[in-house]
XYZ file of C-alpha atoms in Angstrom:
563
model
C -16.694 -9.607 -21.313
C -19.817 -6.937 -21.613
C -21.948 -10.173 -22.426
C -21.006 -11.553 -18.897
C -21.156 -8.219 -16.881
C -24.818 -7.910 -18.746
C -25.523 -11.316 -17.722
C -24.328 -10.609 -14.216
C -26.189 -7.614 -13.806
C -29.965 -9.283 -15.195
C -28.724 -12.258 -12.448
C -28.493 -10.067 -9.156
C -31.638 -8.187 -10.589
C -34.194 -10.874 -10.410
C -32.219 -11.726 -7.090
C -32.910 -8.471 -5.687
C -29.178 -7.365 -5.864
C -28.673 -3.531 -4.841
C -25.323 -3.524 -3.293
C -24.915 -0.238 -1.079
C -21.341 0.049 0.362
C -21.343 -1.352 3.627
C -25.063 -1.746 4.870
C -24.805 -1.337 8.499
C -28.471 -3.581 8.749
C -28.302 -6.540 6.582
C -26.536 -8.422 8.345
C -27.157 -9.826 11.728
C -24.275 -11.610 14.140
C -23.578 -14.884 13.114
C -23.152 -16.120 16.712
C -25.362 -15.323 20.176
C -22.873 -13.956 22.360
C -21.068 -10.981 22.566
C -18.298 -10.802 19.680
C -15.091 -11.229 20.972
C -12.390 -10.798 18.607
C -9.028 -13.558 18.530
C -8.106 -12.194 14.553
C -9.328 -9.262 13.128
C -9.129 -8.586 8.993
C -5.780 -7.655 7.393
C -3.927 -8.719 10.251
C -0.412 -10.399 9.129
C -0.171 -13.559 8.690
C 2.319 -16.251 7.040
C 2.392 -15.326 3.663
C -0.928 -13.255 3.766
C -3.469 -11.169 5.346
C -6.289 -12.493 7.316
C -9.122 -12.081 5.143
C -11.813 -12.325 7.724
C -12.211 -11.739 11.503
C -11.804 -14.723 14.247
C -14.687 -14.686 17.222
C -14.581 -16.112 20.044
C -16.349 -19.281 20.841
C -15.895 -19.549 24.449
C -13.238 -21.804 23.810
C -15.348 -24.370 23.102
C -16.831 -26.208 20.403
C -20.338 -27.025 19.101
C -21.566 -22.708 19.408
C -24.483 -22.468 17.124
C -23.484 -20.899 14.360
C -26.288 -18.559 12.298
C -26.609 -17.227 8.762
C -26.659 -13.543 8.819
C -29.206 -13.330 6.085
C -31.389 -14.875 3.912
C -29.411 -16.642 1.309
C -28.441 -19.758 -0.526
C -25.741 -22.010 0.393
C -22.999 -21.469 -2.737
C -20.080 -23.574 -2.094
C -19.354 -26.354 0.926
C -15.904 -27.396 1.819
C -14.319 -30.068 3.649
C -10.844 -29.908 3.907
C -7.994 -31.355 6.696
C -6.553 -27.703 6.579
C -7.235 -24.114 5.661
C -10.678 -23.392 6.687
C -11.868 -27.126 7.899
C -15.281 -27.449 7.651
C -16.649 -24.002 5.905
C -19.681 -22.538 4.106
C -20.697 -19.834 2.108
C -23.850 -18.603 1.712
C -24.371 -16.005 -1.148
C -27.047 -13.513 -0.273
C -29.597 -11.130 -2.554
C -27.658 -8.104 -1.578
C -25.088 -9.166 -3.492
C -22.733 -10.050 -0.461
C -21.500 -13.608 0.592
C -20.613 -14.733 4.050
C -17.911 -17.091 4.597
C -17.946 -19.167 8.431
C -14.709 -21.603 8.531
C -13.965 -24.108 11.132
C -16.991 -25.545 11.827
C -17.611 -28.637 13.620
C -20.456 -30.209 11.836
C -22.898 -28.512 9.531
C -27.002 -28.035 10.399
C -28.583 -30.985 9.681
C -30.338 -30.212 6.437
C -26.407 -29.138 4.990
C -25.288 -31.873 7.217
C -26.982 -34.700 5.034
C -26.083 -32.780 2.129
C -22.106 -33.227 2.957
C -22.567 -36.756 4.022
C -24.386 -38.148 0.639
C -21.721 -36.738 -1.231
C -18.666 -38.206 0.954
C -20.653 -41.317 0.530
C -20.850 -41.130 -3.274
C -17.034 -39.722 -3.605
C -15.889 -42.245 -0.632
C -14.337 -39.592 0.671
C -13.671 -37.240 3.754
C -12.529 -34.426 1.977
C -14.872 -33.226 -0.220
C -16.089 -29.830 -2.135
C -19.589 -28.850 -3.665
C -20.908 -25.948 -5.224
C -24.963 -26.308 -5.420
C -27.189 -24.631 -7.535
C -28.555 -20.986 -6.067
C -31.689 -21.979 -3.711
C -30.815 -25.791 -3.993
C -30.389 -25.027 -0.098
C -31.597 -22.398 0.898
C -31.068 -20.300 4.902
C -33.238 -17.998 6.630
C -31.264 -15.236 8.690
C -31.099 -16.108 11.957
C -31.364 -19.805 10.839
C -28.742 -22.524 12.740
C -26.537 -22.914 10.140
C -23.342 -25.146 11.812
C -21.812 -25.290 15.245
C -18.592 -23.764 15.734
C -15.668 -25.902 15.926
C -11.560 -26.330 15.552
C -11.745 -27.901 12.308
C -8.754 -27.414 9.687
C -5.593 -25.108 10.288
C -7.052 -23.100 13.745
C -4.874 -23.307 16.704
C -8.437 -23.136 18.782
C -11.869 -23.416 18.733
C -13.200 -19.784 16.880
C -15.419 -19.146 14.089
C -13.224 -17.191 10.825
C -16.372 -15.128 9.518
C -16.269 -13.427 6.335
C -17.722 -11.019 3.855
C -17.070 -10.991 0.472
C -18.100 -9.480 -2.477
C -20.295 -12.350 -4.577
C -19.347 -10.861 -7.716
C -15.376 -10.534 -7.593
C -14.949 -12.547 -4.234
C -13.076 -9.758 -2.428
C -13.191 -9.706 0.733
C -13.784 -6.849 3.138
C -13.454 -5.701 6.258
C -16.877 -7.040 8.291
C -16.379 -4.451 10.761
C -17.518 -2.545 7.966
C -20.930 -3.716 8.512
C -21.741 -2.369 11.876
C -20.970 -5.614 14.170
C -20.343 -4.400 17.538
C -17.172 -5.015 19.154
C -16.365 -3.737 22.308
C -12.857 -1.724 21.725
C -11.856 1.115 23.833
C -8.027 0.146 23.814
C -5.232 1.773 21.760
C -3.121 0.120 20.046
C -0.305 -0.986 21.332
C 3.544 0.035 19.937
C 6.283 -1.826 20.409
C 9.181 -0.599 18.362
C 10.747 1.771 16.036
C 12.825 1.269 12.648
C 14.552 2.681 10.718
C 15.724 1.975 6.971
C 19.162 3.299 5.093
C 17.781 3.037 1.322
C 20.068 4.923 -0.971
C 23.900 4.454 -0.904
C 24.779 7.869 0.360
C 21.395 6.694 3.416
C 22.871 6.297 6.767
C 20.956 6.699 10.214
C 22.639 7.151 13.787
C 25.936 7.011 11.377
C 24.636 3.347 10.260
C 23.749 2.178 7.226
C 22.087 -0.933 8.537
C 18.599 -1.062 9.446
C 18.582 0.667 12.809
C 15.886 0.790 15.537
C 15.102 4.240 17.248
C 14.240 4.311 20.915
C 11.279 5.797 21.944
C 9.646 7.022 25.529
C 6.116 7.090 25.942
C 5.227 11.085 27.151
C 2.295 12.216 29.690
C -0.439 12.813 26.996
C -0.016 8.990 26.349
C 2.136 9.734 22.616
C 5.470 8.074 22.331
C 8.816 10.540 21.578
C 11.433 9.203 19.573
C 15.000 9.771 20.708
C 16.421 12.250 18.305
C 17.856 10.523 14.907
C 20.126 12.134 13.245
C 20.469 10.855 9.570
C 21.211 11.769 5.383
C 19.915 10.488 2.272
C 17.127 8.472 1.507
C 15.351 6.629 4.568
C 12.485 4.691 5.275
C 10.519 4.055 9.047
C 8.892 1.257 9.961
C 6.885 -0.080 13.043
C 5.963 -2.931 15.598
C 3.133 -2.876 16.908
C -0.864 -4.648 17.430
C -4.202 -4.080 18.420
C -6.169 -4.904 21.627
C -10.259 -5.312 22.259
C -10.906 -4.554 25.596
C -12.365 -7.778 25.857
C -9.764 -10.384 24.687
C -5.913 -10.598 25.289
C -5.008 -11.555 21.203
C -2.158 -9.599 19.605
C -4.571 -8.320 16.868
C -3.881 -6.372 13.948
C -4.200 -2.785 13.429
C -6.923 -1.445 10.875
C -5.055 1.686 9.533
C -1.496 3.416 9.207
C -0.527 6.975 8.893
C 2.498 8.495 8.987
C 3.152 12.524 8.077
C 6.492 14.583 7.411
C 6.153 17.934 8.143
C 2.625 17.822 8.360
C 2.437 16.457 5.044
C 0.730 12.807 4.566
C 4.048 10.323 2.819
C 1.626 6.842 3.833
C -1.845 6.160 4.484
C -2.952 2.332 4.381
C -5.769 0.540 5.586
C -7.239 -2.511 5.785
C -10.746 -1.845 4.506
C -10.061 -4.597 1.390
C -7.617 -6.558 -0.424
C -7.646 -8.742 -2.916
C -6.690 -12.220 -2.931
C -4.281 -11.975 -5.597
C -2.382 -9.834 -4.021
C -2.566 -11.163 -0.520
C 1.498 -12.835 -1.002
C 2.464 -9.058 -1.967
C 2.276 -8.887 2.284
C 5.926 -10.043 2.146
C 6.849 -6.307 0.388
C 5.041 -5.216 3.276
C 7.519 -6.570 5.886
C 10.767 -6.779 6.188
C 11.161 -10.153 5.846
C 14.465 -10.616 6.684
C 13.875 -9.535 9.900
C 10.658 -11.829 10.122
C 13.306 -14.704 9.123
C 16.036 -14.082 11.540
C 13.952 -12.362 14.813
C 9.983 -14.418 13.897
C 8.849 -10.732 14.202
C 7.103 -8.531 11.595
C 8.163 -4.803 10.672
C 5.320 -2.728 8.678
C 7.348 -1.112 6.590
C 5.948 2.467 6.101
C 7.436 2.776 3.061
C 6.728 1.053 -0.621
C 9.381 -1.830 -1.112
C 10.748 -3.021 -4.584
C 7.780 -5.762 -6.053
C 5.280 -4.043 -3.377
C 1.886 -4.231 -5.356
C -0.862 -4.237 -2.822
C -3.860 -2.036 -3.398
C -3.940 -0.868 0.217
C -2.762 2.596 0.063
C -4.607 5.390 0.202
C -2.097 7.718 -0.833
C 1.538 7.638 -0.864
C 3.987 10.864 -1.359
C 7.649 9.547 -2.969
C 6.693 5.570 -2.166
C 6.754 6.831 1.832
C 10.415 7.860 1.760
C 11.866 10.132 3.508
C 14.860 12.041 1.784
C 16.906 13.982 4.411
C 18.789 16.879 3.623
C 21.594 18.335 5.131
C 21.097 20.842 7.995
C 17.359 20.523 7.378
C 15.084 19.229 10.348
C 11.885 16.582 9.969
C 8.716 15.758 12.292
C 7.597 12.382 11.319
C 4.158 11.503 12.930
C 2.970 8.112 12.770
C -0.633 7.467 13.450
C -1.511 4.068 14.056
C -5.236 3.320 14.368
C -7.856 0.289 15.184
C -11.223 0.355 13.637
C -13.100 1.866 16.488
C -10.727 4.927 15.814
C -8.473 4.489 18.923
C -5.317 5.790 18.140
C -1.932 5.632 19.121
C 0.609 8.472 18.215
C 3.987 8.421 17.663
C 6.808 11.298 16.898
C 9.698 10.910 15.412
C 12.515 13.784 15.318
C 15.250 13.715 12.531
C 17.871 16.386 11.598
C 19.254 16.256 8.274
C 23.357 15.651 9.581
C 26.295 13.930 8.059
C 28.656 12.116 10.334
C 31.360 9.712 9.999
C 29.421 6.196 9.604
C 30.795 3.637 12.903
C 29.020 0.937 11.447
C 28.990 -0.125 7.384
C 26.382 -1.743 5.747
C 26.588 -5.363 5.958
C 26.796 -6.824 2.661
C 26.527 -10.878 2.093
C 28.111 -10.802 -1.113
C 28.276 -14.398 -2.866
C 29.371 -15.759 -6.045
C 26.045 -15.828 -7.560
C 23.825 -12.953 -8.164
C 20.310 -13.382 -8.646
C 18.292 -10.574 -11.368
C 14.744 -10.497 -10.074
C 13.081 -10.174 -13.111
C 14.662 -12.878 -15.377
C 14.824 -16.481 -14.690
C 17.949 -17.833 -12.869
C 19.223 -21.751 -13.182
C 22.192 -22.974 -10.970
C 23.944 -26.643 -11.085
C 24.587 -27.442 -7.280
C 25.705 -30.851 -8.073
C 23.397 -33.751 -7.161
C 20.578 -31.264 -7.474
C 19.665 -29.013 -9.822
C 17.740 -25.415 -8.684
C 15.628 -23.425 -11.428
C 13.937 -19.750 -10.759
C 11.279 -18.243 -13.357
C 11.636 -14.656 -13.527
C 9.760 -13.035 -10.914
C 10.425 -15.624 -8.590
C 11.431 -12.860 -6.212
C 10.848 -9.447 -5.147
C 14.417 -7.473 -5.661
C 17.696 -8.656 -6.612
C 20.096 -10.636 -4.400
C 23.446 -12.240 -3.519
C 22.427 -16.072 -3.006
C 24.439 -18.072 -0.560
C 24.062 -21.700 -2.649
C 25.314 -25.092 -0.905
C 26.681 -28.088 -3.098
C 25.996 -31.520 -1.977
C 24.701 -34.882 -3.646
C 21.825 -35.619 -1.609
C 21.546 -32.543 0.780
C 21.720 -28.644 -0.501
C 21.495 -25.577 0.777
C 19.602 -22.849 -1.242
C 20.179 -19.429 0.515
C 18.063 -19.378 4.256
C 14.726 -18.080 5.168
C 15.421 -14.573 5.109
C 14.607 -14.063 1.342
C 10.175 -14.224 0.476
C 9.849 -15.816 -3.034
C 6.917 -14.813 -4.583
C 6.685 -18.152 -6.924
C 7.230 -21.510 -6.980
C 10.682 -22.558 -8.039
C 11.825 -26.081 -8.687
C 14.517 -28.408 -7.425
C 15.589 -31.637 -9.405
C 18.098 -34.023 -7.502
C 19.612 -36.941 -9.477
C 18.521 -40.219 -7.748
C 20.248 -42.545 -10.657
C 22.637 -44.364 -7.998
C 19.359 -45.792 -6.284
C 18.046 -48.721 -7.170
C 14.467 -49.153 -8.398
C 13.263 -50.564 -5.211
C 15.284 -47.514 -3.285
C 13.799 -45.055 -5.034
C 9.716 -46.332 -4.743
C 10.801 -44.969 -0.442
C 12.642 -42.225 -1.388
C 11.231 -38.544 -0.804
C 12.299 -34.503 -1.063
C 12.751 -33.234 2.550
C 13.413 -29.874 3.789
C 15.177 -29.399 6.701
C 14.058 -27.042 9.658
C 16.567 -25.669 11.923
C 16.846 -28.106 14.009
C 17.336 -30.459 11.070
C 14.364 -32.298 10.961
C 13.211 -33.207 7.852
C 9.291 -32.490 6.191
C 8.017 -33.969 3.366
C 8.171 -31.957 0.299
C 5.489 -32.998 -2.655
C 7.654 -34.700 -4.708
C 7.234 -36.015 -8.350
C 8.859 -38.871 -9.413
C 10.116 -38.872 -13.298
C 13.010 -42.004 -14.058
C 16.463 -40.851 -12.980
C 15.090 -37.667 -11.257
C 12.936 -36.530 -8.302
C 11.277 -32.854 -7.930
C 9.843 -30.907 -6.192
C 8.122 -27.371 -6.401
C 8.505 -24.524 -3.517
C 8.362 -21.017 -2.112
C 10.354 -21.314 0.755
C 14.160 -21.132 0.113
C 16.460 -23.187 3.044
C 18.158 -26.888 2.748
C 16.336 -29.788 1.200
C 17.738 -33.513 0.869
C 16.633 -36.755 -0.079
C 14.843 -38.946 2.546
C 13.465 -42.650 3.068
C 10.998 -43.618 4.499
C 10.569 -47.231 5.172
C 8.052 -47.716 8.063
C 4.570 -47.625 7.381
C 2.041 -46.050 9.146
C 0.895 -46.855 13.026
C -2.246 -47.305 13.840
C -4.159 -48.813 17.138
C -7.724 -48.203 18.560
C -8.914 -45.024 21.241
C -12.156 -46.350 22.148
C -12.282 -50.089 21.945
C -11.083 -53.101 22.300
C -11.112 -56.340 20.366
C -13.987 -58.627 20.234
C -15.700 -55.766 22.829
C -19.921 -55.011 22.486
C -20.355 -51.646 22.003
C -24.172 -51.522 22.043
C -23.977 -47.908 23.773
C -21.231 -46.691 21.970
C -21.527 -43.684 19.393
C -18.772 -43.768 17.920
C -15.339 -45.404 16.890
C -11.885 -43.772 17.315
C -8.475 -44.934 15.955
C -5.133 -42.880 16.170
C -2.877 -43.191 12.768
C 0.655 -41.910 12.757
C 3.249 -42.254 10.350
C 6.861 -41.165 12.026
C 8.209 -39.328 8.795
C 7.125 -38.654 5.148
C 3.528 -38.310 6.694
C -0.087 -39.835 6.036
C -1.048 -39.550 2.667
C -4.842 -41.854 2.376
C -6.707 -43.777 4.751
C -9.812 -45.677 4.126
C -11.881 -48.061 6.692
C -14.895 -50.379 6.116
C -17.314 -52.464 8.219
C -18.489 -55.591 6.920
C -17.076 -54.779 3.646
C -18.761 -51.739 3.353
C -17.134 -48.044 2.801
C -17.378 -45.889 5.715
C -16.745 -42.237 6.154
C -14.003 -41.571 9.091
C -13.271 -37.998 10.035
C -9.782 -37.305 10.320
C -8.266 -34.619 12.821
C -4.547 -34.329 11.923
C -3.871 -32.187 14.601
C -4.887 -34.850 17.193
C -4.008 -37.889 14.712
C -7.378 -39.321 15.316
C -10.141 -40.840 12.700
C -13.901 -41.096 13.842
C -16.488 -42.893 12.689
C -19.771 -42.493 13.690
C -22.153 -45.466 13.987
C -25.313 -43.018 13.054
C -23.949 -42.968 9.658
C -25.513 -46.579 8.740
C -27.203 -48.878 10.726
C -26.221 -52.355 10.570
C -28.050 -55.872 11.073
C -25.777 -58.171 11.876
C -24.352 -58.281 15.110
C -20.719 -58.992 14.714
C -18.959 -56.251 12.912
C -15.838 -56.497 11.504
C -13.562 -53.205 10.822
C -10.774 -52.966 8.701
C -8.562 -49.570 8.206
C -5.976 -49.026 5.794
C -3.464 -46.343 5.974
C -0.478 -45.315 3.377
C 1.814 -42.737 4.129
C 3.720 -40.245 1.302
C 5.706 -42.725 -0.094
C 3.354 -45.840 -0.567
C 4.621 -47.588 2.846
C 0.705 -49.466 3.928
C -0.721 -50.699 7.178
C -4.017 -52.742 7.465
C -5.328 -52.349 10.879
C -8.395 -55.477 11.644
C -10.745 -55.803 14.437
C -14.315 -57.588 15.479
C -16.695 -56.335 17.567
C -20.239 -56.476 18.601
C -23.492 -54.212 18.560
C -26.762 -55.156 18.676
């Protein structure tokens, strides 16, 4: 280990690494407009925290995009989801930037990308070249901003991470300006009942606590009145002056008695930790209401690294005829801040409303690994699966089962095994794991296929079954027609579809030749573009081949002409 920190440190030396904590001049904007914020870092997402910050791009594609310092391109990806298109460009400071869903690369990077999708004969494609293989000047065109991957709009996700341990942090940090004069914005109270004796407005269930915003522009909490050991938590966002976005907030404070129980902010995280957000929630709120509660206390399996300091994990205990002023401070990074008080008095009434207990035959222990027999299927849990201990509500069925609902995070993967024996051979080779949404619609589930047995490994607890797919894919021309020139054409579109267990390849050629087709899943549409190779011969003849999840193949044919 000393060997590689040594050889480390002699590697950013002859770079010219010096790594100050957040240079405010290194770095320049990576786009020429005003930055406009749609995502800002730490913000809560599914499953994790935004690790970067999403600008504006006009909503619309093909913004240049620039390098914010002199550097060398580390890594290229090209993915259908997550960040699209993306680059990262590792710079002498010892910093890397990080600029996802782009719409096409420079064209230096751009012939990079395409040689190797060439050589692999694939769209999707990953590189790592050497340090100053390709190297970027700042202020250098280094992309054009696009919609590529899982974005829900065209906006460049911009990052800064350390090049050294890949964390990322906060590139507000840096001194980009962002025009922010709002506060944030609170939308509702909690609070949490935590120790058996816990009870607040005499209930033991989570309770929320109205609040009225005052003249001076803080909110007043109704007066709770509560015992035993409780817990507060918050809805809320941020706001730029400039954009509409529910954002997230940058930091969290809350104080009893003047004293400081939580202070978190979202300065850095690391990725390993980024799941740990479901601690950070209450999730089964999130399940049942699709709305997120920042818990300002530390919840069983909690092990983020965002706390600044925390007095008794953020808990509250109330005592008897004693009286509390709970301040919570919630902040964006510009230092705007929104102010909240929160009145309890330690009282003990008669409880009107018990805690609601879902009590099941099957208990699950958190830390040691749980296996359960729910007849045609088969559900296994390492230890640590989840975060606390629960009552699981388990479904028997032979080709349909129902493990718990959405309300429960699981940390890990756990694995379900149903029992396909009864189906023949030729059955089976169609077959698939499904889960079921709400609205019962089924979603293919990776599923591995072993003789008498299919599995399938998830996170996400809810009702799973066994599906068949038998149609194969669709697919059918945008842009042309059959036996059509297309001398001014420059490019060729096709929409593929596959109406259940979901597109899993694709491949097209021309004359018999491999060529590279860009696939958008979000608009089901495959390009090619004719700049890619030039051809000689005059009649062209395409052929496209599409298989979906379960081997189910369509050959789609067609001539045309170009000159």
């Amino acid at each position: 280990m000393r060997k590689l920190f040594v050889g480390l440190s002699f590697l950013f030396s002859v770079f010219g690494f010096s790594q100050e904590k957040y240079p405010q001049d290194a770095f320049r904007s990576p786009i020429d407009i005003p930055m406009v914020l749609a995502g800002t870092f730490g913000e809560l997402r599914s499953n994790h925290f935004h690790s970067g910050i999403d600008i504006k791009t006009q909503q619309r594609e093909g913004l240049p995009i620039y390098a914010v310092a002199d550097g060398s391109v580390t890594r290229i990806k090209v993915s259908l989801w997550g960040y699209g298109k993306v680059l990262y460009i590792a710079h002498p400071n010892g910093y890397t930037s990080v600029y996802g869903h782009l719409q096409k690369f420079a064209p230096k990077i751009q012939e990079f990308v395409k040689k190797l999708q060439y050589k692999k004969q694939a769209y999707e494609v990953e590189d790592f070249p050497d340090y100053a293989e390709i190297k970027v000047k700042k202020g250098e065109i280094i992309a054009y901003g696009g919609n590529t991957g899982g974005s829900s709009g065209p906006h460049l996700h911009f990052e800064i991470r350390s090049s050294i341990s890949e964390k990322p942090t906060n590139p507000l940090l840096y001194g980009f300006e962002v025009r922010d004069a709002t506060n944030p914005t609170l939308l509702k109270l909690y609070g949490f009942p935590l120790s058996d004796d816990a009870q607040i407005n005499q209930n033991k269930n989570t309770t929320a606590i109205n609040f009225t915003r005052q003249q001076d522009g803080t909110f007043l909490a109704d007066p709770v009145s509560a015992t035993g050991t409780i817990g507060l938590g918050f809805v809320g966002y941020d706001r730029q002056d400039l954009a509409a976005n529910h954002n997230g907030v940058y930091s969290v404070q809350q104080l009893v008695n003047g004293k400081v129980y939580t202070d978190y902010d979202f300065e850095s995280f690391s990725f390993g930790e980024t799941r740990y957000i479901n601690t950070l929630i209450d999730y089964y709120h999130y399940g049942k209401y699709r709305q997120r509660i920042q818990r300002l206390y530390k919840a069983p399996g909690n092990r983020l690294s965002i706390y600044n300091k925390l007095e008794n994990d953020g808990k509250i205990e109330v005592k008897e005829g004693l009286s509390y002023k709970v301040e919570l401070l919630i902040k964006d990074y510009a230092g705007n801040e929104t102010k909240a008080i929160i009145p309890i008095e330690g009282k003990t009434e008669p409880v009107k409303i018990d805690k609601d207990e879902e009590k099941t035959e099957n208990y699950v222990i958190a830390k040691k690994p749980n296996n359960y027999d729910l007849g045609g299927a088969k559900v296994y849990f390492p230890a640590n699966t989840f975060y606390d201990n629960f009552y699981i509500d388990l479904k028997k069925g032979e080709d349909t089962v129902t493990i718990h609902n959405n309300r429960v995070p699981a940390h890990r993967n756990f694995t379900i095994t149903f029992d396909v024996s009864k189906y023949s051979e030729a059955e089976k080779k169609q077959m698939f794991i499904a889960r079921l949404d709400s609205r019962l619609r089924p979603s293919h589930t990776s599923t591995y296929k072993r003789g008498n047995t299919f599995t399938t490994r998830t996170r996400y607890l809810g009702t799973y079954t066994l599906a068949k797919d038998t149609v194969a894919p669709k697919i059918r021309p945008k842009n042309f027609k059959e036996k059509q020139w297309l001398n001014n054409y420059h490019y060729l579109s096709l929409r593929i579809t596959d109406d259940l267990s979901g597109i899993d390849t694709y491949s097209a050629t021309l004359n018999g030749k491999w060529i590279l087709m860009e696939y958008e899943p979000k608009t089901n549409t495959i390009t090619y573009n004719f700049d890619d190779v030039i051809l000689n011969e005059k009649e062209c003849h395409l052929e496209v081949t599409v298989t979906d999840n379960v081997g189910n193949t369509n050959t789609f044919t067609s001539t045309f002409y170009r000159k």
